[in-house]
mmCIF file of C-alpha atoms in Angstrom:
data_model
loop_
_atom_site.group_PDB
_atom_site.id
_atom_site.type_symbol
_atom_site.label_atom_id
_atom_site.label_comp_id
_atom_site.label_asym_id
_atom_site.label_seq_id
_atom_site.Cartn_x
_atom_site.Cartn_y
_atom_site.Cartn_z
ATOM 1 C CA MET A 12 94.587 180.914 86.511
ATOM 2 C CA PRO A 13 94.517 178.652 89.135
ATOM 3 C CA ARG A 14 96.842 175.960 89.190
ATOM 4 C CA ARG A 15 95.104 172.522 88.089
ATOM 5 C CA ARG A 16 95.505 170.021 90.988
ATOM 6 C CA THR A 17 96.996 166.625 90.141
ATOM 7 C CA ASP A 18 96.274 163.539 91.621
ATOM 8 C CA GLN A 19 99.067 162.655 93.871
ATOM 9 C CA ARG A 20 98.215 159.065 94.809
ATOM 10 C CA LYS A 21 100.883 156.237 94.465
ATOM 11 C CA ASP A 22 100.731 152.808 93.532
ATOM 12 C CA GLU A 23 101.189 151.201 97.036
ATOM 13 C CA ARG A 24 101.921 147.421 96.834
ATOM 14 C CA SER A 25 102.294 145.417 100.030
ATOM 15 C CA VAL A 26 101.899 141.547 100.631
ATOM 16 C CA SER A 27 102.803 138.875 102.978
ATOM 17 C CA ALA A 28 102.798 135.348 102.224
ATOM 18 C CA TRP A 29 103.606 131.829 103.704
ATOM 19 C CA ARG A 30 103.281 128.192 104.035
ATOM 20 C CA PRO A 31 101.789 127.183 107.150
ATOM 21 C CA ARG A 32 101.946 123.621 108.671
ATOM 22 C CA VAL A 33 98.765 123.123 107.960
ATOM 23 C CA PRO A 34 97.692 120.201 106.053
ATOM 24 C CA GLY A 35 95.410 121.451 103.070
ATOM 25 C CA VAL A 36 96.668 125.146 102.846
ATOM 26 C CA VAL A 37 98.961 125.711 99.891
ATOM 27 C CA GLU A 38 99.501 129.448 100.960
ATOM 28 C CA VAL A 39 98.155 132.082 102.679
ATOM 29 C CA PHE A 40 98.438 135.495 101.346
ATOM 30 C CA HIS A 41 97.955 139.094 102.593
ATOM 31 C CA ALA A 42 97.641 142.032 100.381
ATOM 32 C CA HIS A 43 97.155 145.680 99.912
ATOM 33 C CA TYR A 44 96.918 147.351 96.552
ATOM 34 C CA THR A 45 95.861 150.717 95.450
ATOM 35 C CA GLU A 46 95.968 150.304 91.575
ATOM 36 C CA TYR A 47 97.454 147.367 90.764
ATOM 37 C CA ALA A 48 95.187 144.937 88.645
ATOM 38 C CA TYR A 49 95.651 141.054 87.911
ATOM 39 C CA PRO A 50 95.413 140.113 84.609
ATOM 40 C CA MET A 51 93.469 136.895 83.547
ATOM 41 C CA HIS A 52 95.103 133.627 85.194
ATOM 42 C CA VAL A 53 94.198 130.281 86.820
ATOM 43 C CA HIS A 54 95.452 128.588 90.087
ATOM 44 C CA ASP A 55 95.718 124.748 90.581
ATOM 45 C CA ALA A 56 94.263 125.614 94.052
ATOM 46 C CA TRP A 57 90.936 126.596 95.476
ATOM 47 C CA THR A 58 90.998 130.753 96.274
ATOM 48 C CA LEU A 59 89.271 131.498 99.672
ATOM 49 C CA LEU A 60 88.939 135.107 99.869
ATOM 50 C CA ILE A 61 87.647 137.809 101.969
ATOM 51 C CA VAL A 62 88.405 141.702 101.863
ATOM 52 C CA ASP A 63 89.030 143.644 104.831
ATOM 53 C CA ASP A 64 88.782 147.113 103.018
ATOM 54 C CA GLY A 65 87.878 148.394 99.917
ATOM 55 C CA ALA A 66 86.629 146.068 97.546
ATOM 56 C CA VAL A 67 87.513 144.023 94.489
ATOM 57 C CA ARG A 68 85.639 143.515 91.041
ATOM 58 C CA TYR A 69 86.582 140.609 89.124
ATOM 59 C CA ASP A 70 85.756 138.585 85.917
ATOM 60 C CA LEU A 71 85.186 134.582 86.100
ATOM 61 C CA ASP A 72 84.336 132.593 83.292
ATOM 62 C CA ARG A 73 83.573 135.727 81.555
ATOM 63 C CA HIS A 74 80.911 137.039 84.236
ATOM 64 C CA GLU A 75 81.621 139.949 86.251
ATOM 65 C CA HIS A 76 81.531 139.829 90.074
ATOM 66 C CA GLY A 77 82.535 141.952 93.338
ATOM 67 C CA THR A 78 83.568 141.549 96.900
ATOM 68 C CA PRO A 79 82.025 143.766 99.260
ATOM 69 C CA HIS A 80 83.758 143.469 102.675
ATOM 70 C CA ASP A 81 80.738 141.127 103.903
ATOM 71 C CA THR A 82 81.133 138.451 101.358
ATOM 72 C CA VAL A 83 83.309 135.353 101.315
ATOM 73 C CA SER A 84 84.435 134.318 97.662
ATOM 74 C CA LEU A 85 85.792 131.301 96.930
ATOM 75 C CA LEU A 86 87.171 130.816 93.153
ATOM 76 C CA PRO A 87 87.451 127.154 91.825
ATOM 77 C CA PRO A 88 90.793 125.777 90.241
ATOM 78 C CA HIS A 89 91.707 126.237 86.770
ATOM 79 C CA VAL A 90 88.936 128.427 86.197
ATOM 80 C CA PRO A 91 90.518 131.802 84.732
ATOM 81 C CA HIS A 92 89.933 135.285 86.449
ATOM 82 C CA ASN A 93 91.454 138.779 87.106
ATOM 83 C CA GLY A 94 90.857 141.535 89.845
ATOM 84 C CA SER A 95 91.361 145.268 90.340
ATOM 85 C CA PRO A 96 90.531 147.879 92.803
ATOM 86 C CA ALA A 97 86.878 148.579 92.875
ATOM 87 C CA THR A 98 87.249 151.595 95.266
ATOM 88 C CA PRO A 99 89.475 154.864 94.968
ATOM 89 C CA ASP A 100 91.831 153.442 97.741
ATOM 90 C CA GLY A 101 92.208 150.250 96.634
ATOM 91 C CA PHE A 102 91.591 147.039 98.485
ATOM 92 C CA ARG A 103 93.240 144.845 101.416
ATOM 93 C CA LYS A 104 92.627 141.294 101.384
ATOM 94 C CA ARG A 105 93.481 137.983 103.026
ATOM 95 C CA VAL A 106 93.253 135.016 100.516
ATOM 96 C CA LEU A 107 94.206 131.425 101.454
ATOM 97 C CA TYR A 108 94.933 128.819 98.812
ATOM 98 C CA LEU A 109 93.321 125.294 99.569
ATOM 99 C CA ASP A 110 94.712 122.139 98.007
ATOM 100 C CA ALA A 111 92.141 119.921 96.173
ATOM 101 C CA SER A 112 91.471 117.543 98.825
ATOM 102 C CA ARG A 113 89.296 120.043 100.718
ATOM 103 C CA LEU A 114 86.970 120.679 98.149
ATOM 104 C CA GLY A 115 86.008 117.910 95.490
ATOM 105 C CA ASP A 116 85.853 118.658 91.676
ATOM 106 C CA GLU A 117 82.430 118.433 91.498
ATOM 107 C CA LEU A 118 81.925 121.634 93.323
ATOM 108 C CA ILE A 119 84.022 123.331 90.684
ATOM 109 C CA GLY A 120 80.707 124.240 88.781
ATOM 110 C CA PRO A 121 78.579 125.317 91.640
ATOM 111 C CA ALA A 122 81.567 127.846 92.678
ATOM 112 C CA VAL A 123 81.689 129.166 89.054
ATOM 113 C CA ASP A 124 78.022 129.901 88.896
ATOM 114 C CA ALA A 125 77.893 131.357 92.971
ATOM 115 C CA PRO A 126 81.181 132.602 93.869
ATOM 116 C CA ASP A 127 80.456 135.062 96.650
ATOM 117 C CA LEU A 128 78.990 133.699 99.450
ATOM 118 C CA ARG A 129 77.112 136.310 101.988
ATOM 119 C CA ASP A 130 77.226 134.283 104.972
ATOM 120 C CA PRO A 131 78.165 136.039 108.668
ATOM 121 C CA VAL A 132 78.986 133.176 110.057
ATOM 122 C CA LEU A 133 81.535 131.656 107.246
ATOM 123 C CA ARG A 134 83.277 135.658 107.127
ATOM 124 C CA ARG A 135 83.844 135.496 110.894
ATOM 125 C CA ARG A 136 85.360 131.616 110.839
ATOM 126 C CA VAL A 137 87.675 132.545 107.865
ATOM 127 C CA GLY A 138 88.886 135.229 109.634
ATOM 128 C CA GLN A 139 89.525 133.353 112.801
ATOM 129 C CA LEU A 140 91.521 130.587 110.705
ATOM 130 C CA HIS A 141 93.450 133.389 109.547
ATOM 131 C CA ALA A 142 94.394 134.836 112.813
ATOM 132 C CA ALA A 143 95.329 131.117 114.069
ATOM 133 C CA LEU A 144 97.576 130.500 111.168
ATOM 134 C CA ALA A 145 99.369 133.428 111.527
ATOM 135 C CA LEU A 146 100.631 131.806 115.146
ATOM 136 C CA PRO A 147 103.132 128.955 114.950
ATOM 137 C CA GLY A 148 101.863 126.234 117.689
ATOM 138 C CA ASP A 149 98.012 126.843 116.993
ATOM 139 C CA GLU A 150 98.044 124.298 114.071
ATOM 140 C CA LEU A 151 95.306 122.097 115.708
ATOM 141 C CA GLU A 152 93.117 125.297 116.177
ATOM 142 C CA ALA A 153 93.899 126.290 112.243
ATOM 143 C CA GLU A 154 92.866 122.441 111.560
ATOM 144 C CA SER A 155 89.716 122.539 113.549
ATOM 145 C CA ARG A 156 88.314 125.869 111.683
ATOM 146 C CA LEU A 157 89.693 124.856 108.414
ATOM 147 C CA THR A 158 87.373 121.816 108.643
ATOM 148 C CA LEU A 159 84.533 123.425 109.799
ATOM 149 C CA ILE A 160 85.049 126.196 107.120
ATOM 150 C CA GLY A 161 85.053 123.297 104.433
ATOM 151 C CA ASP A 162 81.880 121.939 105.501
ATOM 152 C CA ARG A 163 80.261 124.989 105.789
ATOM 153 C CA LEU A 164 81.406 125.894 102.288
ATOM 154 C CA ARG A 165 80.202 122.178 100.933
ATOM 155 C CA THR A 166 76.606 123.003 102.554
ATOM 156 C CA HIS A 167 76.375 126.371 100.476
ATOM 157 C CA LEU A 168 77.645 124.541 97.141
ATOM 158 C CA ARG A 169 75.802 121.413 97.241
ATOM 159 C CA PRO A 170 71.928 120.889 96.146
ATOM 160 C CA ARG A 171 69.687 121.428 99.277
ATOM 161 C CA GLY A 172 68.783 118.430 101.276
ATOM 162 C CA ASP A 173 72.328 116.607 99.681
ATOM 163 C CA GLY A 174 73.939 117.043 103.205
ATOM 164 C CA ASP A 175 74.697 114.880 106.011
ATOM 165 C CA PRO A 176 71.938 115.387 109.216
ATOM 166 C CA VAL A 177 73.816 116.375 112.304
ATOM 167 C CA ARG A 178 74.078 113.830 115.056
ATOM 168 C CA ARG A 179 75.581 113.813 118.562
ATOM 169 C CA ASP A 180 77.819 111.115 119.148
ATOM 170 C CA PRO A 181 79.073 110.819 122.701
ATOM 171 C CA ALA A 182 81.307 107.879 122.290
ATOM 172 C CA LEU A 183 83.220 109.502 119.477
ATOM 173 C CA ALA A 184 83.906 112.547 121.695
ATOM 174 C CA ARG A 185 84.876 110.764 124.689
ATOM 175 C CA ARG A 186 87.319 108.798 122.188
ATOM 176 C CA LEU A 187 88.623 112.323 121.275
ATOM 177 C CA ARG A 188 89.085 113.150 124.775
ATOM 178 C CA GLU A 189 91.140 110.268 126.073
ATOM 179 C CA LEU A 190 93.264 110.603 122.900
ATOM 180 C CA LEU A 191 94.154 114.517 123.982
ATOM 181 C CA ASP A 192 94.423 113.502 127.416
ATOM 182 C CA GLU A 193 97.326 111.426 126.257
ATOM 183 C CA ARG A 194 99.052 113.602 123.863
ATOM 184 C CA VAL A 195 98.895 116.834 125.988
ATOM 185 C CA VAL A 196 102.455 117.344 125.511
ATOM 186 C CA ALA A 197 103.040 115.785 122.090
ATOM 187 C CA GLY A 198 99.993 117.017 120.204
ATOM 188 C CA VAL A 199 98.219 115.666 118.037
ATOM 189 C CA GLY A 200 96.777 116.716 114.077
ATOM 190 C CA LEU A 201 93.284 116.712 113.728
ATOM 191 C CA GLU A 202 93.466 114.598 110.388
ATOM 192 C CA GLU A 203 95.654 111.857 112.717
ATOM 193 C CA ALA A 204 93.159 112.024 115.173
ATOM 194 C CA ALA A 205 90.655 111.378 112.881
ATOM 195 C CA ALA A 206 92.145 108.465 111.660
ATOM 196 C CA LEU A 207 93.131 107.189 115.045
ATOM 197 C CA VAL A 208 89.314 107.158 116.121
ATOM 198 C CA SER A 209 87.999 106.413 112.460
ATOM 199 C CA ALA A 210 85.837 109.446 112.246
ATOM 200 C CA HIS A 211 85.505 111.935 109.461
ATOM 201 C CA PRO A 212 87.214 115.421 111.058
ATOM 202 C CA ALA A 213 84.478 117.519 110.600
ATOM 203 C CA HIS A 214 82.094 115.107 112.290
ATOM 204 C CA LEU A 215 84.686 114.384 115.241
ATOM 205 C CA VAL A 216 85.053 118.287 115.749
ATOM 206 C CA ARG A 217 81.235 118.723 116.026
ATOM 207 C CA ALA A 218 81.087 115.596 118.218
ATOM 208 C CA PHE A 219 83.527 116.819 120.253
ATOM 209 C CA SER A 220 82.161 120.395 120.660
ATOM 210 C CA GLY A 221 78.724 119.067 121.288
ATOM 211 C CA ALA A 222 79.740 117.036 123.894
ATOM 212 C CA TYR A 223 81.864 119.142 125.914
ATOM 213 C CA GLY A 224 80.894 122.635 124.944
ATOM 214 C CA ILE A 225 84.248 123.615 124.047
ATOM 215 C CA ALA A 226 86.730 122.823 120.912
ATOM 216 C CA PRO A 227 89.235 120.122 120.589
ATOM 217 C CA HIS A 228 92.122 122.709 120.370
ATOM 218 C CA GLN A 229 90.527 124.760 123.562
ATOM 219 C CA TYR A 230 90.385 121.249 125.543
ATOM 220 C CA LEU A 231 94.011 120.694 124.545
ATOM 221 C CA MET A 232 95.324 124.103 125.432
ATOM 222 C CA SER A 233 93.427 124.379 128.813
ATOM 223 C CA ARG A 234 94.966 120.907 129.600
ATOM 224 C CA ARG A 235 98.650 122.370 128.476
ATOM 225 C CA VAL A 236 98.242 125.379 130.528
ATOM 226 C CA GLY A 237 97.227 123.418 133.482
ATOM 227 C CA LEU A 238 100.059 121.371 133.159
ATOM 228 C CA ALA A 239 101.969 124.770 133.261
ATOM 229 C CA ARG A 240 100.576 126.339 136.243
ATOM 230 C CA ARG A 241 101.731 123.070 138.353
ATOM 231 C CA LEU A 242 105.362 123.457 136.983
ATOM 232 C CA LEU A 243 105.598 127.246 137.298
ATOM 233 C CA LEU A 244 104.287 126.691 140.736
ATOM 234 C CA ALA A 245 107.085 124.355 141.338
ATOM 235 C CA GLY A 246 109.487 126.642 140.318
ATOM 236 C CA ARG A 247 110.323 126.290 137.175
ATOM 237 C CA ALA A 248 111.031 128.989 134.467
ATOM 238 C CA PRO A 249 108.782 130.067 131.934
ATOM 239 C CA ALA A 250 110.604 129.537 129.146
ATOM 240 C CA ASP A 251 111.144 125.591 130.474
ATOM 241 C CA VAL A 252 107.584 125.344 131.041
ATOM 242 C CA ALA A 253 106.694 126.182 127.590
ATOM 243 C CA GLY A 254 109.024 123.407 126.088
ATOM 244 C CA ALA A 255 107.972 120.889 128.725
ATOM 245 C CA THR A 256 104.313 121.683 128.143
ATOM 246 C CA GLY A 257 103.915 121.325 124.347
ATOM 247 C CA PHE A 258 103.810 125.124 123.723
ATOM 248 C CA TYR A 259 105.503 126.161 120.529
ATOM 249 C CA ASP A 260 107.794 128.777 122.238
ATOM 250 C CA GLN A 261 107.405 130.771 125.505
ATOM 251 C CA ALA A 262 105.485 133.587 123.475
ATOM 252 C CA HIS A 263 103.016 130.733 122.691
ATOM 253 C CA LEU A 264 102.635 129.741 126.494
ATOM 254 C CA THR A 265 102.066 133.274 127.350
ATOM 255 C CA ARG A 266 99.365 133.789 124.926
ATOM 256 C CA HIS A 267 97.473 130.854 125.909
ATOM 257 C CA PHE A 268 98.328 131.491 129.351
ATOM 258 C CA LYS A 269 97.291 134.932 129.647
ATOM 259 C CA ARG A 270 94.230 134.275 128.216
ATOM 260 C CA LEU A 271 92.910 131.662 130.380
ATOM 261 C CA VAL A 272 94.598 132.688 133.692
ATOM 262 C CA GLY A 273 94.321 136.304 133.233
ATOM 263 C CA VAL A 274 98.271 137.064 133.931
ATOM 264 C CA THR A 275 101.403 136.030 132.354
ATOM 265 C CA PRO A 276 103.359 133.206 133.098
ATOM 266 C CA GLY A 277 106.238 134.815 134.559
ATOM 267 C CA ARG A 278 103.838 136.763 137.151
ATOM 268 C CA TYR A 279 101.957 133.724 138.075
ATOM 269 C CA ARG A 280 105.166 131.900 139.248
ATOM 270 C CA THR A 281 106.136 135.034 141.263
ATOM 271 C CA SER A 282 102.912 135.161 142.832
ATOM 272 C CA GLY A 283 103.596 131.473 144.228
ATOM 273 C CA ALA A 284 107.162 132.191 145.304
ATOM 274 C CA ARG A 285 105.643 135.550 147.318
ATOM 275 C CA ARG A 286 104.015 132.842 149.708
ATOM 276 C CA GLY A 287 106.519 130.468 150.177
#
């Protein structure tokens, strides 16, 4: 008789979790599970979930839902839910837990009714936010992206016609630019900047981007790289330049410098020395 084949697949589990220095984000959680199933449980924070591989099926408020890779799932706080793999190879997910300050209690009901949002723009922005949260020193970018994500989530969950009209505000954009120019090295968080110029964070980001065609965090990094170029050409070492221009460390400087200039700070500095 032929020998029967048995399923040799292992129950694989891998997780990575951390709390970033970004207001409103309680935890970042990345996980890969092949067979593990969550029992019914609750969180005291909003759960913003994207699935990169496979799919998850879950029950929320006694209704079954699923998370194909092109959706963003938003599970409200204090509402029981579970979760299990919906595909043979399990799932790989990225999760943000957001405190109640990001989304009001009035949105819990709409989120229970429609937790899975098919929105390619939102899906892309959540992925970009995860990338920013993984890199220390990019907190302003993460704050900006999180603010716009919250704004888009509220647009999905609020009744139609209940949103605020988009309007240009060049004077507000100019005040933020002046503030960023004053704090190129020290930097400024989005919430602090919004308080200083008396504006809502989401409106502040939209006003700046609309006026200058660049996001606030991109403008700040451009100014820092410009300052770094001058110091490098003056003979300063990249490690010293990183600290003098507001970057988290030399790796942080190198990442943004190479993105904007096309070469590493070290190569840029050497090119100037060869011409001397």
